[in-house]
Coordinates of N, CA and C in Angstrom, one line a residue:
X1 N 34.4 143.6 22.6 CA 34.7 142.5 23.4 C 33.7 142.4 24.6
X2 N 33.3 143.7 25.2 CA 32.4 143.8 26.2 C 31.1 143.4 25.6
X3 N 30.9 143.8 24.5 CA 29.2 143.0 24.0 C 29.2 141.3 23.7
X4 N 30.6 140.9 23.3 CA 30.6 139.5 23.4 C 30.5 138.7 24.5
X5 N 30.8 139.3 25.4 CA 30.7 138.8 26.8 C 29.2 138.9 27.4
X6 N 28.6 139.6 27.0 CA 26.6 139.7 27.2 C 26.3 138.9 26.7
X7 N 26.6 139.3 25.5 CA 25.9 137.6 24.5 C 26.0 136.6 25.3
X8 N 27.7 136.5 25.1 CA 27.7 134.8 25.7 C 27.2 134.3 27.2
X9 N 27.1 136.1 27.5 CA 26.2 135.4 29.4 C 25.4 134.9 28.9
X10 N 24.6 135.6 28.1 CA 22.7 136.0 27.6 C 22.6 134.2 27.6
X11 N 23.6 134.0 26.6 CA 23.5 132.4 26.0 C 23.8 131.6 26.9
X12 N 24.7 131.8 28.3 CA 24.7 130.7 29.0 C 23.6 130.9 30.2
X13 N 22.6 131.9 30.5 CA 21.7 131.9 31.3 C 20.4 131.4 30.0
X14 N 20.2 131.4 29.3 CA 19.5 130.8 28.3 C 19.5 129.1 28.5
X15 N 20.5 128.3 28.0 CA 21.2 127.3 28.2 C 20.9 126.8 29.4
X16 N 21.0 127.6 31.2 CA 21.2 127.0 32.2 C 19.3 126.9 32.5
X17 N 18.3 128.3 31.5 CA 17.0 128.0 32.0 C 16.5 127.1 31.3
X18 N 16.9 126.5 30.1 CA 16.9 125.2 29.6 C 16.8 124.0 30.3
X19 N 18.2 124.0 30.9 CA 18.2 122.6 31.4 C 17.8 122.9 32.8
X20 N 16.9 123.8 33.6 CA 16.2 123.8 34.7 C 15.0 123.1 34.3
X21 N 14.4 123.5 33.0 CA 12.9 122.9 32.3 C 13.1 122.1 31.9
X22 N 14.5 121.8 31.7 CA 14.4 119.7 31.1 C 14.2 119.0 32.6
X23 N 15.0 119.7 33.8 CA 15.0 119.1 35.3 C 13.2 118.7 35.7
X24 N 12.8 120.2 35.5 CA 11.1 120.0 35.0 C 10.0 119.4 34.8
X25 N 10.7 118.9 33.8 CA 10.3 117.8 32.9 C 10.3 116.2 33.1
X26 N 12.0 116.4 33.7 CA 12.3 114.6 34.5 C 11.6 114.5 35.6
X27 N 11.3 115.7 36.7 CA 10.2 115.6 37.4 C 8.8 115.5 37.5
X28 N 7.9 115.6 36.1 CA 7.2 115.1 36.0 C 6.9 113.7 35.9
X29 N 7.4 113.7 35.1 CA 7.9 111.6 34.1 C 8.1 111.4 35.6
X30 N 8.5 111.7 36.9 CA 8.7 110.6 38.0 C 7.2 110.4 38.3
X31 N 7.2 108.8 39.3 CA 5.8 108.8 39.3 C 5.2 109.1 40.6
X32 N 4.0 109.5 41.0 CA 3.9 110.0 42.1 C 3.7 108.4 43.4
X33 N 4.2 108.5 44.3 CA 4.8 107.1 45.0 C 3.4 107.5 46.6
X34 N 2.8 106.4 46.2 CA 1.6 106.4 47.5 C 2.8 105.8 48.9
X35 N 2.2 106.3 50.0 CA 2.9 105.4 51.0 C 2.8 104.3 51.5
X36 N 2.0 103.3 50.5 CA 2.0 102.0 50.3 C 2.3 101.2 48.9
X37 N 3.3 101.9 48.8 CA 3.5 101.4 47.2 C 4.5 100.3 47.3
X38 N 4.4 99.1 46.4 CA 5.2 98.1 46.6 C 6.3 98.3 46.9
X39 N 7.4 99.0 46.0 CA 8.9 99.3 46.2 C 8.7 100.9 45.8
X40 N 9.4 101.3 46.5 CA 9.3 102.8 46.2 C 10.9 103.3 45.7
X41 N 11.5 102.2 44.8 CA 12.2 103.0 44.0 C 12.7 102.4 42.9
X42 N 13.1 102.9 42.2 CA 13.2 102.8 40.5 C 14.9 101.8 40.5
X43 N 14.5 101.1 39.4 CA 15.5 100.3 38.4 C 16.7 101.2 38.1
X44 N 18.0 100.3 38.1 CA 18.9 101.1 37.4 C 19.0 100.5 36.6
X45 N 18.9 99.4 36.5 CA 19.6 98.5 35.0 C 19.1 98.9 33.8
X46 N 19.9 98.2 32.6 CA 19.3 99.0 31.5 C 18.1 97.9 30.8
X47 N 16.9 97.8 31.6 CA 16.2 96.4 30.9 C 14.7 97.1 31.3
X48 N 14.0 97.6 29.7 CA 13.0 98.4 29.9 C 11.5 97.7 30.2
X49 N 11.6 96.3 30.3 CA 10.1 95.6 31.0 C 10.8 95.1 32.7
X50 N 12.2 95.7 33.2 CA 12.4 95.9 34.6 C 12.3 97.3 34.7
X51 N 12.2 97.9 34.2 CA 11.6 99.6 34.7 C 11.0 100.1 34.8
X52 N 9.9 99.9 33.3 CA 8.3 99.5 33.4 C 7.8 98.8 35.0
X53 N 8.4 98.0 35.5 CA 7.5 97.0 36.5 C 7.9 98.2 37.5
X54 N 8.7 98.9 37.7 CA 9.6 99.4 38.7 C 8.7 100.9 39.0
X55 N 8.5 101.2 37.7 CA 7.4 102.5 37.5 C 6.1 101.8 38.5
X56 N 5.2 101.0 38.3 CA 4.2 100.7 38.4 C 4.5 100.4 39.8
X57 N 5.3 99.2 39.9 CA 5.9 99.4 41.7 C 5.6 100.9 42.5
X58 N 6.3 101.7 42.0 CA 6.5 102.9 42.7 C 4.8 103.3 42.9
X59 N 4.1 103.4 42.2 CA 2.5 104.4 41.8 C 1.7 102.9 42.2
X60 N 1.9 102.0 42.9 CA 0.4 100.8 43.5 C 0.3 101.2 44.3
X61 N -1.0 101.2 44.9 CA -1.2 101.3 46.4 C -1.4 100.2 47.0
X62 N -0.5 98.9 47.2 CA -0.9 97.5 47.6 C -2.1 97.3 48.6
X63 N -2.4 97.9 49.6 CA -3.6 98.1 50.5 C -4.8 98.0 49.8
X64 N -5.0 98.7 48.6 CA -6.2 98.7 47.5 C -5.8 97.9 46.6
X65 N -4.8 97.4 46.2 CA -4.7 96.8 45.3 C -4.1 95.2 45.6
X66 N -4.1 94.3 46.4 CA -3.3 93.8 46.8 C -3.2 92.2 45.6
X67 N -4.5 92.1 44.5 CA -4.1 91.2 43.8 C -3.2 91.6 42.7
X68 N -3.5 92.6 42.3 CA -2.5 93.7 41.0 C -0.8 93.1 41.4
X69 N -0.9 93.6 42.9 CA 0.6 94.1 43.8 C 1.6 92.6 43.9
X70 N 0.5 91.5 43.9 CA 1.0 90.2 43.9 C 1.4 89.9 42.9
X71 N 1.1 89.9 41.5 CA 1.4 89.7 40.6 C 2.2 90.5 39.9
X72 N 2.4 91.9 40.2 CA 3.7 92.5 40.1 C 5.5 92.6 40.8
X73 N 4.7 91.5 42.5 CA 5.9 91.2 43.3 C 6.8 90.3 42.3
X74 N 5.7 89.3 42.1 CA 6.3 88.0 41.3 C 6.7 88.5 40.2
X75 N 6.3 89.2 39.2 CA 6.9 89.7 38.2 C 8.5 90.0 38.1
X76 N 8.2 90.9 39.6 CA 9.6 91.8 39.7 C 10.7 90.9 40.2
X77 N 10.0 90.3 41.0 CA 11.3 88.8 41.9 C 11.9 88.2 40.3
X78 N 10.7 87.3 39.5 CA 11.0 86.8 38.2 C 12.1 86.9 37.3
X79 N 11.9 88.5 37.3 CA 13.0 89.3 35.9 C 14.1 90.2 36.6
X80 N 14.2 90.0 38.3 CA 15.3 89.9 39.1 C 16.4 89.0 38.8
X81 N 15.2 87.5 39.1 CA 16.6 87.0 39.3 C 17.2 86.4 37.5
X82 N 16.1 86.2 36.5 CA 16.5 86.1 35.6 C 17.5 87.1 35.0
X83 N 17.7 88.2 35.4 CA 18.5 89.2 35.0 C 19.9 88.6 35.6
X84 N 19.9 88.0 36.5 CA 20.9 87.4 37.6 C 21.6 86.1 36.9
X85 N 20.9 85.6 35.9 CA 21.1 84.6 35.5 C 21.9 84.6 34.2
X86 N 21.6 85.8 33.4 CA 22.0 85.9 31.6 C 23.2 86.7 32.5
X87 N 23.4 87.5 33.6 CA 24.8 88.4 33.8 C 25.8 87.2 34.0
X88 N 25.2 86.2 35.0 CA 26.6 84.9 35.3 C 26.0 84.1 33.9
X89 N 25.8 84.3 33.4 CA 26.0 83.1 31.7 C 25.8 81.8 32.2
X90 N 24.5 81.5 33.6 CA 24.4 80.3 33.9 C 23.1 79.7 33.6
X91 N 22.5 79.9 32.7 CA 21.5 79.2 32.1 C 22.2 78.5 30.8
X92 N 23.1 77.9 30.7 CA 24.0 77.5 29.4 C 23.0 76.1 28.7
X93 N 21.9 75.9 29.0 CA 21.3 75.2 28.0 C 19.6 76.0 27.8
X94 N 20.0 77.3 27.9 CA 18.6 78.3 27.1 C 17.5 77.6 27.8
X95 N 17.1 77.1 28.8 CA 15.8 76.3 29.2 C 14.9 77.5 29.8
X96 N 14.1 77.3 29.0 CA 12.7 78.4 29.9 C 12.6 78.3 31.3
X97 N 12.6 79.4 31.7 CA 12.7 79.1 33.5 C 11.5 79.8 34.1
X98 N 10.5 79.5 34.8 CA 9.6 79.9 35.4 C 10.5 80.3 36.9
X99 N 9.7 81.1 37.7 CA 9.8 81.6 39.0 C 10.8 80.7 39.5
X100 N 10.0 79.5 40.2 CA 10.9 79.0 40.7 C 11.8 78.2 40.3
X101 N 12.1 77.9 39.2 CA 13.4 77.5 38.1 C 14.6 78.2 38.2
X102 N 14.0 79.6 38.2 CA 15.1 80.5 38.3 C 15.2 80.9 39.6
X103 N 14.4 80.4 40.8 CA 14.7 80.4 41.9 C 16.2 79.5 42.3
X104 N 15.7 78.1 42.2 CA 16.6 77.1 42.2 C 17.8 77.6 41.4
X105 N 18.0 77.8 40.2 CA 19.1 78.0 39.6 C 20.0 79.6 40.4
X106 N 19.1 80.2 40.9 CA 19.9 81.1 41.9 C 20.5 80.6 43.1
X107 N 19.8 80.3 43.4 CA 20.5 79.0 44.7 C 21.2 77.9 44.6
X108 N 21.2 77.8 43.7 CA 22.7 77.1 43.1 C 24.3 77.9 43.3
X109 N 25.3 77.2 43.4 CA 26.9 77.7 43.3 C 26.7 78.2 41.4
X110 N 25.6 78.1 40.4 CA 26.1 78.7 39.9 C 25.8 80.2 39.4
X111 N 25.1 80.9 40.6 CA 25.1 82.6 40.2 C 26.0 82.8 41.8
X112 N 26.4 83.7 41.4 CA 27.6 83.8 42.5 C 26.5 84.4 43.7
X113 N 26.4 84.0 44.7 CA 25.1 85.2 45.8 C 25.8 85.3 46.8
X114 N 25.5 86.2 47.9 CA 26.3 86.0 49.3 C 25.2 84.9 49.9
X115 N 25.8 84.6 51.1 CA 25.2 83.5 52.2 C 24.1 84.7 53.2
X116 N 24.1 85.3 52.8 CA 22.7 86.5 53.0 C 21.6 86.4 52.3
X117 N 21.7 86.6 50.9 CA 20.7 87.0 49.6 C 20.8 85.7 49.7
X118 N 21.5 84.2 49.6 CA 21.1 83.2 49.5 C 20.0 82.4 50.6
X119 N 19.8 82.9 51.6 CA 19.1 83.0 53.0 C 18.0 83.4 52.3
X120 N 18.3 84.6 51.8 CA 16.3 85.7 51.8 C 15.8 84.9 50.5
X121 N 16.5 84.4 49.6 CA 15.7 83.6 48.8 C 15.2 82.4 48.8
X122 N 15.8 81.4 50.0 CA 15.3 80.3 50.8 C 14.3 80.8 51.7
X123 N 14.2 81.8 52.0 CA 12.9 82.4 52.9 C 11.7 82.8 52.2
X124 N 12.2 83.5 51.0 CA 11.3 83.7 50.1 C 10.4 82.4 49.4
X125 N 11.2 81.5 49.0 CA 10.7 79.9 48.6 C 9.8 79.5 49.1
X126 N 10.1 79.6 50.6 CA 9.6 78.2 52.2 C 8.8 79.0 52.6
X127 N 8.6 80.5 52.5 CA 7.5 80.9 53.1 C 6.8 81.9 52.5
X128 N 6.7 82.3 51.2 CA 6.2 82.8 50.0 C 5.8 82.5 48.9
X129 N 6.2 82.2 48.2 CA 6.0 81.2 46.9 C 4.6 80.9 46.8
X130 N 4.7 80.0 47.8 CA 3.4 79.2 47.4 C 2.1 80.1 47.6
X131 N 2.1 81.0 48.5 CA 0.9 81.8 48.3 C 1.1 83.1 47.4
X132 N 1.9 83.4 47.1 CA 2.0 84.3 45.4 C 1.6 83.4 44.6
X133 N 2.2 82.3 44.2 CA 1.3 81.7 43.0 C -0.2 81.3 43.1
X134 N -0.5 80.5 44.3 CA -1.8 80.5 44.6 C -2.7 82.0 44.6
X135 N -2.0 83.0 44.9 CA -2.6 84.3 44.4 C -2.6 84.8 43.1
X136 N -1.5 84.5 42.8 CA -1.2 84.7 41.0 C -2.5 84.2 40.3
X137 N -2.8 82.6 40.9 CA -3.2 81.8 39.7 C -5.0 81.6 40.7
X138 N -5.3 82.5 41.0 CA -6.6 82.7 41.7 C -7.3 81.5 42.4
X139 N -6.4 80.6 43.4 CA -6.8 80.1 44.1 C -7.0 80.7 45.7
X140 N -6.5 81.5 45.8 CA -6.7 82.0 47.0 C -6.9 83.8 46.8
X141 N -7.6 84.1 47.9 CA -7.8 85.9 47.7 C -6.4 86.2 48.2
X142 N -5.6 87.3 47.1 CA -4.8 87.9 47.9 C -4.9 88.6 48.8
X143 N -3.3 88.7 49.8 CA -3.6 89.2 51.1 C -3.1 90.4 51.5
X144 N -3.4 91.8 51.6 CA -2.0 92.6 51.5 C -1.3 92.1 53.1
X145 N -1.6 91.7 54.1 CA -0.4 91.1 55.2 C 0.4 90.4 54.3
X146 N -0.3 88.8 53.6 CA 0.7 88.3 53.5 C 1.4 89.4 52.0
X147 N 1.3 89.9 51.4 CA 1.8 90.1 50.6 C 3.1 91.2 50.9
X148 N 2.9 92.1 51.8 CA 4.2 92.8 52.6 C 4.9 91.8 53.3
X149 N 4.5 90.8 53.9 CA 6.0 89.8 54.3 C 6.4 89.4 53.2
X150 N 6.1 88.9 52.4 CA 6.7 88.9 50.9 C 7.5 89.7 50.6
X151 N 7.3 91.2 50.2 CA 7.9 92.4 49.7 C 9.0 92.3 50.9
X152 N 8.7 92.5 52.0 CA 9.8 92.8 52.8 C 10.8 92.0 53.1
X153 N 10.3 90.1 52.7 CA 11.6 89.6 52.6 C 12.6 89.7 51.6
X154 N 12.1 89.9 50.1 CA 12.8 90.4 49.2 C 13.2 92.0 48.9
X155 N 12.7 92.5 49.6 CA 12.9 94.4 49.6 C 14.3 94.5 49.0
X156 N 15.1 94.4 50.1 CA 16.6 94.7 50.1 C 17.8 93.5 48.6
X157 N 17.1 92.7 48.6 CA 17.3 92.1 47.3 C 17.3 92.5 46.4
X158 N 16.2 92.6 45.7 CA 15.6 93.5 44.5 C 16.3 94.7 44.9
X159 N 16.5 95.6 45.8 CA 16.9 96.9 46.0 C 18.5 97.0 45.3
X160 N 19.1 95.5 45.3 CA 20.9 96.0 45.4 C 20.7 95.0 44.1
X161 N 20.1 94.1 43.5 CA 20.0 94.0 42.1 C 19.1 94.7 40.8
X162 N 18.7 95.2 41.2 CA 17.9 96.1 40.1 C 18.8 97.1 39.6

């Protein structure tokens, strides 16, 4: 009985240095997060081109990169609130929705939002939009100023929907 009891320590310190090197291992796979990185934290939902974007978020350095960083804001705003949209089942005639399609249809009574997140995305509209896409679509040089008032009006958005 006493040797079965070694074993099965043997086997459960075996076991526990296992899953210390799988710990290891999830610590690698994280990505290393500059202190200018667009959003510095990862997706929970289960939607793997929002996680991907979320990865890449975390590892920009928007300061050096600030046209990349615009076009990944937009990205990530994009397939925010589209995610926002298939959860309340309010796109009921399938129409392709660009940015601000699915802006408007967020601001609508029909995705349920608080009178908060409905604020930061009328802020985001009236005073963003237009120079993300004008940066998107290379009419103007991106800016990393303006591109942190951007991030930071949506920060906390994206942060409690993702």
């Amino acid at each position: 009985s006493n040797s079965s009891e070694k074993k099965s320590a043997g086997k459960s310190s075996k076991s526990s240095q296992m899953d210390e090197d799988e710990d290891k291992s999830e610590e690698k796979k994280q990505p290393k997060k500059p202190k200018d990185a667009l959003f510095p934290y990862a997706a929970k939902k289960n939607n793997a081109l929002l996680k991907q974007l979320m990865i890449e978020a975390q590892t920009i350095n928007i300061v050096r990169h600030p046209a990349s960083s615009t076009l990944l804001l937009r990205m990530i705003v994009e397939i925010t609130l589209k995610e926002l949209i298939v959860e309340a089942n309010a796109n009921k005639d399938k129409k392709s929705l660009d940015l601000e399609g699915a802006l408007n249809l967020c601001m609508s009574n029909v995705v349920k939002l608080s009178k908060d997140e409905l604020k930061v995305l009328k802020e985001f509209k009236t005073q963003h939009l237009d120079h993300i896409n004008l940066a998107t679509h290379v009419n103007v040089k991106p800016n990393e100023s303006r591109l942190k008032m951007a991030r930071d009006c949506v920060d906390q958005f994206i942060k409690s929907h993702i």
